[in-house]
Coordinates of C-alpha atoms in Angstrom, one line a residue:
Chain A
X1 CA 0.0 0.0 0.0
X2 CA 2.9 2.3 -0.8
X3 CA 1.8 5.7 -2.1
X4 CA -0.9 6.3 0.6
X5 CA -0.1 9.1 3.0
X6 CA -0.5 6.9 6.1
X7 CA 2.0 4.3 4.8
X8 CA 4.5 6.9 3.7
X9 CA 4.3 8.9 7.0
X10 CA 4.5 5.9 9.3
X11 CA 7.3 4.2 7.5
X12 CA 10.3 3.2 9.6
X13 CA 13.6 1.6 8.6
X14 CA 15.9 -0.6 10.7
X15 CA 18.8 1.2 12.4
X16 CA 20.4 -1.4 14.5
X17 CA 19.2 -4.0 16.9
X18 CA 15.7 -3.2 18.0
X19 CA 16.0 0.4 16.6
X20 CA 14.1 2.0 13.8
X21 CA 14.1 5.5 12.4
X22 CA 11.5 7.5 10.6
X23 CA 10.0 10.9 10.2
X24 CA 6.9 12.4 11.7
X25 CA 5.3 14.7 9.1
X26 CA 3.0 17.6 9.8
X27 CA 0.1 16.1 7.8
X28 CA -1.4 14.5 10.9
X29 CA -1.3 17.5 13.1
X30 CA -4.2 18.4 15.3
X31 CA -3.5 22.1 16.1
X32 CA 0.3 22.2 16.3
X33 CA 1.1 18.6 17.3
X34 CA 0.8 15.3 15.6
X35 CA -2.3 13.2 16.4
X36 CA -1.5 10.7 19.1
X37 CA -2.9 7.9 17.1
X38 CA -0.6 8.6 14.2
X39 CA 2.4 8.5 16.5
X40 CA 1.1 5.2 17.8
X41 CA 0.9 4.0 14.2
X42 CA 4.6 4.6 13.8
X43 CA 5.3 2.6 17.0
X44 CA 3.1 -0.3 15.8
X45 CA 4.8 -0.3 12.4
X46 CA 8.1 -0.8 14.2
X47 CA 6.8 -3.6 16.3
X48 CA 5.1 -5.2 13.2
X49 CA 8.5 -5.3 11.5
X50 CA 10.1 -7.0 14.6
X51 CA 7.7 -9.8 15.6
X52 CA 6.3 -12.6 13.5
X53 CA 2.6 -12.2 14.3
X54 CA 0.8 -9.9 11.7
X55 CA -1.8 -7.9 13.7
X56 CA -1.8 -5.6 16.7
X57 CA -4.3 -7.4 18.9
X58 CA -4.0 -5.1 21.9
X59 CA -1.8 -2.0 22.5
X60 CA -1.7 0.1 25.6
X61 CA -0.1 3.5 25.1
X62 CA 1.0 6.0 27.7
X63 CA 1.6 9.5 26.3
X64 CA 4.6 11.1 28.0
X65 CA 4.6 14.4 26.1
X66 CA 3.6 15.9 22.8
X67 CA 5.5 14.8 19.7
X68 CA 6.6 17.1 16.9
X69 CA 7.2 16.9 13.2
X70 CA 10.7 15.7 12.4
X71 CA 13.0 12.7 12.8
X72 CA 11.9 10.0 15.2
X73 CA 13.5 6.9 16.6
X74 CA 11.5 3.9 17.8
X75 CA 13.1 1.4 20.2
X76 CA 11.5 -2.0 20.2
X77 CA 12.0 -4.6 23.0
X78 CA 10.4 -8.0 22.5
X79 CA 9.1 -9.3 25.8
X80 CA 7.8 -12.6 24.5
X81 CA 7.3 -14.3 21.2
X82 CA 4.9 -17.2 21.8
X83 CA 2.9 -19.4 19.6
X84 CA -0.3 -17.3 19.7
X85 CA 1.0 -13.9 20.9
X86 CA 4.0 -11.7 20.5
X87 CA 4.4 -8.9 23.1
X88 CA 6.7 -6.0 22.8
X89 CA 7.4 -2.5 24.2
X90 CA 8.0 0.3 21.8
X91 CA 9.3 3.7 22.8
X92 CA 8.9 6.6 20.4
X93 CA 11.8 9.0 21.0
X94 CA 12.5 12.5 19.8
X95 CA 15.3 14.7 21.0
X96 CA 16.4 12.0 23.4
X97 CA 13.1 12.0 25.2
X98 CA 10.4 9.3 25.0
X99 CA 7.1 10.8 23.9
X100 CA 5.1 7.7 23.8
X101 CA 5.6 4.2 25.3
X102 CA 3.3 1.4 24.2
X103 CA 3.0 -2.3 25.2
X104 CA 1.4 -4.2 22.4
X105 CA 0.6 -7.9 21.8
X106 CA 0.5 -9.0 18.2
X107 CA -1.5 -12.0 17.0
X108 CA -3.0 -13.6 13.9
X109 CA -6.6 -12.4 14.0
X110 CA -7.6 -14.9 11.3
X111 CA -6.4 -17.8 13.5
X112 CA -8.7 -17.1 16.5
X113 CA -11.3 -19.7 17.2
X114 CA -13.9 -20.0 19.8
X115 CA -17.4 -18.8 20.8
X116 CA -18.9 -15.5 19.8
X117 CA -21.4 -13.6 21.8
X118 CA -21.8 -10.0 20.8
X119 CA -24.4 -7.7 22.4
X120 CA -23.3 -4.4 20.9
X121 CA -24.9 -2.9 17.8
X122 CA -23.3 -0.8 15.2
X123 CA -24.3 2.8 15.2
X124 CA -27.4 3.5 13.1
X125 CA -26.1 6.0 10.5
X126 CA -27.5 7.5 7.4
X127 CA -25.4 6.9 4.3
X128 CA -22.1 8.9 4.2
X129 CA -23.5 11.3 1.7
X130 CA -26.3 12.2 4.0
X131 CA -23.9 12.8 6.9
X132 CA -22.2 16.1 7.6
X133 CA -19.4 16.6 5.0
X134 CA -16.0 17.7 5.8
X135 CA -15.6 21.5 6.2
X136 CA -12.6 23.7 5.9
X137 CA -11.3 23.8 9.4
X138 CA -12.0 26.9 11.3
X139 CA -9.2 29.0 12.8
X140 CA -10.0 27.5 16.2
X141 CA -9.3 24.0 15.0
X142 CA -6.9 24.7 12.2
X143 CA -5.6 21.2 11.6
X144 CA -4.0 19.3 8.8
X145 CA -5.7 16.1 10.1
X146 CA -9.0 17.0 8.3
X147 CA -7.2 16.6 5.0
X148 CA -6.0 13.1 5.6
X149 CA -8.9 11.7 7.6
X150 CA -12.4 11.9 6.2
X151 CA -14.8 11.8 9.2
X152 CA -18.5 12.4 8.6
X153 CA -20.5 12.7 11.7
X154 CA -24.2 11.7 11.6
X155 CA -26.4 14.8 11.6
X156 CA -27.9 13.7 15.0
X157 CA -24.5 14.0 16.7
X158 CA -23.0 16.9 14.7
X159 CA -24.4 19.8 16.6
X160 CA -21.0 20.6 18.2
X161 CA -19.7 21.7 14.8
X162 CA -22.1 24.7 15.1
X163 CA -21.1 25.1 18.8
X164 CA -24.4 23.5 20.0
X165 CA -23.6 21.6 23.2
X166 CA -25.6 20.0 26.0
X167 CA -26.1 16.7 24.1
X168 CA -25.0 13.3 25.5
X169 CA -21.2 12.9 25.2
X170 CA -21.4 10.7 22.1
X171 CA -20.4 11.2 18.5
X172 CA -21.1 8.8 15.7
X173 CA -20.2 8.9 12.1
X174 CA -18.3 7.3 9.1
X175 CA -14.6 7.5 8.9
X176 CA -12.0 6.6 6.2
X177 CA -8.6 7.7 4.9
X178 CA -9.2 10.7 2.6
X179 CA -6.8 9.3 -0.1
X180 CA -8.7 6.0 -0.4
X181 CA -6.2 3.8 1.6
X182 CA -8.2 0.7 2.6
X183 CA -8.5 0.2 6.4
X184 CA -6.4 -2.6 7.8
X185 CA -5.7 -4.0 11.3
X186 CA -2.5 -2.0 11.6
X187 CA -4.4 1.3 11.1
X188 CA -7.3 0.6 13.4
X189 CA -5.6 1.8 16.6
X190 CA -4.9 5.1 14.9
X191 CA -8.4 5.4 13.7
X192 CA -9.7 4.8 17.2
X193 CA -8.1 8.1 18.1
X194 CA -9.2 10.0 14.9
X195 CA -12.6 11.2 15.9
X196 CA -13.2 14.5 17.8
X197 CA -13.6 14.1 21.6
X198 CA -17.1 12.8 22.5
X199 CA -17.3 15.5 25.1
X200 CA -17.5 18.1 22.4
X201 CA -21.2 17.1 22.0
X202 CA -21.8 17.9 25.7
X203 CA -19.7 20.9 26.6
X204 CA -17.1 23.4 25.6
X205 CA -13.6 22.3 26.4
X206 CA -10.1 23.3 25.7
X207 CA -7.4 20.8 24.7
X208 CA -8.1 17.1 25.5
X209 CA -4.7 15.4 25.7
X210 CA -4.8 11.7 25.9
X211 CA -2.9 10.2 29.0
X212 CA -3.5 6.6 28.2
X213 CA -5.1 4.8 25.2
X214 CA -5.7 1.0 25.0
X215 CA -7.0 -0.4 21.7
X216 CA -8.2 -3.9 21.0
X217 CA -8.3 -4.9 17.4
X218 CA -11.0 -7.5 17.0
X219 CA -11.0 -8.2 13.3
X220 CA -9.4 -7.5 10.0
X221 CA -11.7 -4.8 8.4
X222 CA -13.4 -5.2 5.1
X223 CA -12.7 -2.4 2.6
X224 CA -14.8 0.7 2.7
X225 CA -16.1 3.1 5.3
X226 CA -15.9 2.3 9.0
X227 CA -18.8 3.2 11.3
X228 CA -17.5 4.9 14.5
X229 CA -19.0 5.6 17.9
X230 CA -17.1 7.5 20.6
X231 CA -18.7 8.1 24.0
X232 CA -17.7 9.4 27.4
X233 CA -19.6 8.2 30.3
X234 CA -17.3 9.2 33.1
X235 CA -15.8 12.7 33.2
X236 CA -14.8 13.3 36.8
X237 CA -12.7 16.2 38.1
X238 CA -11.4 17.0 34.7
X239 CA -10.4 13.4 33.8
X240 CA -12.5 11.6 31.1
X241 CA -12.8 8.0 30.0
X242 CA -13.6 7.8 26.3
X243 CA -14.7 4.6 24.6
X244 CA -14.6 4.0 20.8
X245 CA -16.0 1.3 18.6
X246 CA -15.2 0.8 15.0
X247 CA -17.4 -1.3 12.7
X248 CA -16.4 -2.3 9.2
X249 CA -18.5 -2.0 6.0
X250 CA -19.7 -5.6 6.5
X251 CA -21.2 -4.6 9.9
X252 CA -18.5 -6.4 12.0
X253 CA -17.0 -4.9 15.1
X254 CA -13.3 -4.6 14.3
X255 CA -11.9 -2.4 17.1
X256 CA -12.7 -1.2 20.6
X257 CA -10.6 1.3 22.5
X258 CA -10.7 3.2 25.8
X259 CA -8.7 6.2 26.7
X260 CA -8.2 8.4 29.8
X261 CA -7.8 12.0 28.8
X262 CA -7.4 15.3 30.7
X263 CA -10.0 18.0 29.9
X264 CA -8.2 21.4 29.9
X265 CA -10.2 24.6 30.3
X266 CA -11.0 26.5 27.1
X267 CA -8.3 29.1 26.6
Chain B
X1 CA -2.4 -1.2 57.3
X2 CA 0.1 -3.9 58.3
X3 CA -1.4 -7.1 59.5
X4 CA -3.9 -7.4 56.6
X5 CA -3.3 -10.3 54.2
X6 CA -3.2 -8.1 51.1
X7 CA -0.5 -5.8 52.6
X8 CA 1.6 -8.7 53.9
X9 CA 1.4 -10.6 50.6
X10 CA 2.1 -7.7 48.3
X11 CA 5.0 -6.3 50.3
X12 CA 8.3 -5.7 48.5
X13 CA 11.6 -4.5 49.8
X14 CA 14.3 -2.6 47.8
X15 CA 17.0 -4.8 46.4
X16 CA 19.2 -2.3 44.5
X17 CA 18.5 0.4 41.9
X18 CA 15.0 -0.1 40.6
X19 CA 14.7 -3.6 42.0
X20 CA 12.4 -5.0 44.6
X21 CA 11.9 -8.4 46.0
X22 CA 8.9 -10.1 47.6
X23 CA 7.1 -13.3 47.8
X24 CA 3.9 -14.4 46.1
X25 CA 1.8 -16.5 48.5
X26 CA -0.7 -19.1 47.7
X27 CA -3.5 -17.2 49.5
X28 CA -4.6 -15.5 46.3
X29 CA -4.7 -18.5 44.1
X30 CA -7.5 -19.1 41.6
X31 CA -7.1 -22.8 40.9
X32 CA -3.4 -23.4 40.9
X33 CA -2.1 -19.9 40.0
X34 CA -2.1 -16.5 41.7
X35 CA -4.9 -14.2 40.7
X36 CA -3.6 -11.8 38.1
X37 CA -4.8 -8.8 40.0
X38 CA -2.8 -9.8 43.0
X39 CA 0.3 -10.0 40.9
X40 CA -0.5 -6.6 39.6
X41 CA -0.8 -5.3 43.1
X42 CA 2.8 -6.4 43.9
X43 CA 3.9 -4.5 40.8
X44 CA 2.0 -1.4 41.8
X45 CA 3.4 -1.6 45.3
X46 CA 6.9 -1.5 43.8
X47 CA 6.1 1.5 41.6
X48 CA 4.4 3.3 44.5
X49 CA 7.7 3.0 46.5
X50 CA 9.6 4.4 43.6
X51 CA 7.7 7.5 42.4
X52 CA 6.5 10.5 44.4
X53 CA 2.8 10.5 43.3
X54 CA 0.6 8.4 45.7
X55 CA -2.1 6.8 43.5
X56 CA -2.1 4.4 40.5
X57 CA -4.3 6.5 38.1
X58 CA -3.9 4.2 35.1
X59 CA -2.2 0.8 34.7
X60 CA -2.0 -1.3 31.6
X61 CA -0.8 -4.8 32.2
X62 CA 0.1 -7.5 29.7
X63 CA 0.2 -11.0 31.2
X64 CA 3.1 -12.9 29.6
X65 CA 2.6 -16.2 31.5
X66 CA 1.2 -17.5 34.8
X67 CA 2.9 -16.7 38.0
X68 CA 3.5 -19.1 40.9
X69 CA 3.8 -19.0 44.6
X70 CA 7.4 -18.2 45.7
X71 CA 10.0 -15.5 45.5
X72 CA 9.4 -12.7 43.0
X73 CA 11.5 -9.8 41.7
X74 CA 10.0 -6.5 40.5
X75 CA 12.0 -4.3 38.2
X76 CA 10.8 -0.7 38.0
X77 CA 11.9 1.7 35.3
X78 CA 10.7 5.3 35.7
X79 CA 9.8 6.8 32.3
X80 CA 8.8 10.2 33.5
X81 CA 8.3 12.0 36.8
X82 CA 6.3 15.1 36.0
X83 CA 4.4 17.6 38.1
X84 CA 1.0 15.9 37.7
X85 CA 2.0 12.3 36.6
X86 CA 4.7 9.8 37.2
X87 CA 4.9 7.0 34.6
X88 CA 6.8 3.8 35.1
X89 CA 7.2 0.3 33.7
X90 CA 7.2 -2.6 36.2
X91 CA 8.2 -6.1 35.3
X92 CA 7.3 -9.0 37.6
X93 CA 10.0 -11.7 37.2
X94 CA 10.1 -15.2 38.5
X95 CA 12.7 -17.8 37.6
X96 CA 14.3 -15.2 35.2
X97 CA 11.2 -14.8 33.1
X98 CA 8.8 -11.8 33.1
X99 CA 5.3 -13.0 34.0
X100 CA 3.6 -9.6 33.9
X101 CA 4.7 -6.2 32.5
X102 CA 2.7 -3.1 33.4
X103 CA 2.9 0.5 32.4
X104 CA 1.4 2.7 35.1
X105 CA 0.9 6.4 35.6
X106 CA 0.6 7.5 39.2
X107 CA -1.0 10.8 40.2
X108 CA -2.6 12.5 43.3
X109 CA -6.3 11.8 42.9
X110 CA -7.2 14.4 45.5
X111 CA -5.5 17.1 43.4
X112 CA -7.6 16.6 40.3
X113 CA -9.8 19.6 39.3
X114 CA -12.2 20.3 36.5
X115 CA -15.7 19.4 35.3
X116 CA -17.6 16.3 36.1
X117 CA -20.2 14.7 33.9
X118 CA -21.2 11.1 34.9
X119 CA -23.8 9.2 33.1
X120 CA -23.2 5.8 34.6
X121 CA -25.2 4.5 37.5
X122 CA -24.1 2.2 40.3
X123 CA -25.6 -1.3 40.2
X124 CA -28.9 -1.5 42.1
X125 CA -28.0 -4.1 44.7
X126 CA -29.9 -5.5 47.7
X127 CA -27.9 -5.1 50.9
X128 CA -24.9 -7.4 51.3
X129 CA -26.8 -9.7 53.7
X130 CA -29.5 -10.3 51.1
X131 CA -26.9 -11.2 48.4
X132 CA -25.6 -14.6 47.9
X133 CA -23.2 -15.5 50.6
X134 CA -19.8 -17.0 50.1
X135 CA -19.8 -20.7 49.8
X136 CA -17.2 -23.3 50.3
X137 CA -15.5 -23.6 46.9
X138 CA -16.5 -26.6 44.9
X139 CA -13.9 -29.0 43.7
X140 CA -14.3 -27.5 40.2
X141 CA -13.2 -24.0 41.5
X142 CA -11.1 -25.0 44.4
X143 CA -9.5 -21.7 45.2
X144 CA -7.8 -19.9 48.1
X145 CA -9.1 -16.6 46.7
X146 CA -12.6 -17.1 48.2
X147 CA -11.1 -16.9 51.6
X148 CA -9.4 -13.5 51.2
X149 CA -12.0 -11.8 49.0
X150 CA -15.6 -11.6 50.1
X151 CA -17.7 -11.3 46.9
X152 CA -21.5 -11.4 47.2
X153 CA -23.3 -11.5 43.9
X154 CA -26.8 -10.1 43.7
X155 CA -29.4 -12.9 43.5
X156 CA -30.4 -11.6 40.1
X157 CA -26.9 -12.3 38.6
X158 CA -25.9 -15.3 40.7
X159 CA -27.5 -18.1 38.7
X160 CA -24.1 -19.2 37.4
X161 CA -23.3 -20.5 40.9
X162 CA -25.9 -23.2 40.3
X163 CA -24.8 -23.7 36.7
X164 CA -27.7 -21.7 35.3
X165 CA -26.4 -20.0 32.2
X166 CA -28.0 -18.1 29.3
X167 CA -28.3 -14.8 31.1
X168 CA -26.7 -11.6 29.9
X169 CA -22.9 -11.7 30.4
X170 CA -23.1 -9.4 33.5
X171 CA -22.4 -10.0 37.1
X172 CA -23.1 -7.5 39.9
X173 CA -22.4 -7.7 43.6
X174 CA -20.6 -6.4 46.7
X175 CA -17.0 -7.0 47.3
X176 CA -14.5 -6.4 50.1
X177 CA -11.4 -7.9 51.7
X178 CA -12.5 -10.8 53.9
X179 CA -10.2 -9.7 56.7
X180 CA -11.7 -6.2 57.0
X181 CA -8.8 -4.3 55.2
X182 CA -10.3 -1.0 54.0
X183 CA -10.2 -0.5 50.2
X184 CA -7.7 2.1 49.0
X185 CA -6.6 3.4 45.6
X186 CA -3.6 1.0 45.5
X187 CA -5.9 -2.1 45.9
X188 CA -8.6 -1.0 43.3
X189 CA -6.8 -2.4 40.2
X190 CA -6.6 -5.8 42.0
X191 CA -10.3 -5.6 43.0
X192 CA -11.2 -4.9 39.3
X193 CA -9.9 -8.4 38.6
X194 CA -11.4 -10.1 41.6
X195 CA -14.9 -11.0 40.3
X196 CA -15.8 -14.1 38.4
X197 CA -15.8 -13.7 34.6
X198 CA -19.0 -12.0 33.5
X199 CA -19.3 -14.7 30.8
X200 CA -20.1 -17.2 33.5
X201 CA -23.6 -15.8 33.6
X202 CA -24.0 -16.5 29.9
X203 CA -22.3 -19.8 29.1
X204 CA -20.1 -22.6 30.3
X205 CA -16.4 -21.9 29.8
X206 CA -13.1 -23.3 30.8
X207 CA -10.2 -21.1 32.0
X208 CA -10.4 -17.4 31.1
X209 CA -6.8 -16.1 31.1
X210 CA -6.4 -12.4 31.0
X211 CA -4.2 -11.2 28.1
X212 CA -4.3 -7.5 28.9
X213 CA -5.9 -5.5 31.7
X214 CA -6.1 -1.7 31.9
X215 CA -7.5 -0.1 35.0
X216 CA -8.4 3.5 35.7
X217 CA -8.6 4.5 39.3
X218 CA -11.1 7.4 39.5
X219 CA -11.2 8.2 43.1
X220 CA -10.0 7.3 46.6
X221 CA -12.7 4.9 48.0
X222 CA -14.6 5.5 51.2
X223 CA -14.4 2.7 53.7
X224 CA -16.9 -0.2 53.4
X225 CA -18.2 -2.5 50.7
X226 CA -17.6 -1.7 47.0
X227 CA -20.4 -2.3 44.5
X228 CA -19.1 -4.1 41.4
X229 CA -20.4 -4.6 37.9
X230 CA -18.6 -6.8 35.4
X231 CA -19.9 -7.2 31.9
X232 CA -18.8 -8.6 28.5
X233 CA -20.4 -7.2 25.4
X234 CA -18.0 -8.5 22.8
X235 CA -16.9 -12.1 22.8
X236 CA -15.6 -12.8 19.3
X237 CA -13.9 -16.0 18.2
X238 CA -12.9 -16.9 21.7
X239 CA -11.6 -13.5 22.7
X240 CA -13.6 -11.4 25.2
X241 CA -13.6 -7.8 26.3
X242 CA -14.7 -7.5 29.9
X243 CA -15.4 -4.1 31.6
X244 CA -15.6 -3.6 35.3
X245 CA -16.8 -0.7 37.4
X246 CA -16.3 -0.3 41.1
X247 CA -18.4 2.1 43.2
X248 CA -17.6 2.9 46.8
X249 CA -19.9 2.9 49.8
X250 CA -20.6 6.7 49.3
X251 CA -21.9 5.8 45.8
X252 CA -19.0 7.3 43.9
X253 CA -17.4 5.6 40.9
X254 CA -13.8 4.8 42.0
X255 CA -12.5 2.5 39.3
X256 CA -13.1 1.4 35.7
X257 CA -11.3 -1.4 34.0
X258 CA -11.3 -3.2 30.7
X259 CA -9.5 -6.4 29.9
X260 CA -9.1 -8.7 26.9
X261 CA -9.3 -12.4 27.9
X262 CA -9.1 -15.7 26.0
X263 CA -12.0 -18.1 26.6
X264 CA -10.7 -21.6 26.7
X265 CA -13.0 -24.6 26.2
X266 CA -14.3 -26.4 29.2
X267 CA -11.9 -29.3 30.0

């Protein structure tokens, strides 16, 4: 899938034992810093080149500080390579400082067997063309990210775009790469962090930095749009849990994530 | 809180830079291995002795293999000590092999400020005396754990004890330490992993080993019983998400967790 922005911008090359180098570009910026999911994608790329299992089953990421556009080093330490799982720590380092540390377990999603019992439903969305189209970012949210990620919130959960608040802290919509890159397991953790904060539907906030993000990839997605639901049920004393589900175009749940984020006051 | 089983059995002593030693006892066994939450408690104890923030705000734990009763070493590496957060990796090592690796961020929960918006409700439970009392473990679930943890499922979600299945994959009840140890922030991640698997209410399963467990401690609990809710919404191909909420005796949400576990067939 060379040629797509996400693959170009998350590419890393080996630079010694357990070391990879790459470049964070400014195409994934939210405001003035790279989207945290994008930085995680670089880390997962490095792990994926190191271990023999193909898919990031679960990744727990602690954000230690904002990243920036420019050279990046990823250090990968394999904790275990087993029959069914490979587990590794990746550290994303810029200027000698770790900006993100993730523990991830890779597996072969196609090889999982056992019972299924699913009581979640995909969000009920009108077709993408009847959702709210991308708009040129306003000055308040000037961000390159809108040009690489095509997110179309359902009209029912899009009031925040016009500064209408007071709704439940839930946003639903369709999401895909703007350049037509098909979704894959490697990209799902990034896409779990690609929607606006669910709290936007409920209240005005300032910056919402992620402290910790854990993603579970539950299936290899079919090509096409992903249906997304993000919701916050527990904002307490300025700290918010946010859960995300991604459903593929065949209606299958392919990713779940939960993060803990800090809600900063509006500047 | 010396004298309580949990404090005695999670105690670690410094053994050089970033190293601690302790002993896993057999009092926290589920079947023939220590409960994963207990092993996590030992890891968090070591981090708590290393960093200056008092409470484990978020901990993401990847289980690499079962632990066993006996000597244990915990290696702690501090990733960042900031003003509001301290982040560290702890590795729980036995026989030269890491059994559990956790990344945790510690904070001062009492120092958090900002908005609150909570749309979750605590489980509606009859008083503990009207819930299902502890029973002597059957041969099938012979476990020391029942003697140190007092869990009382609500009658409505206790059918699995009599092998009634087919209910929603949700179990609710009261939980506390059996010896009267008050709950505290340090113990909440363990207590998030102290209930039976929610899937027991829905189907017969074999062993349910945790692959990954992330806990968010959201408040310092008041003394008394904790109300617990565990639920699985997404079991797919033998892999299950399980979410847990713990509410303190004052009705406040004090912990949330999500784990990914493998569902093994019944032997």
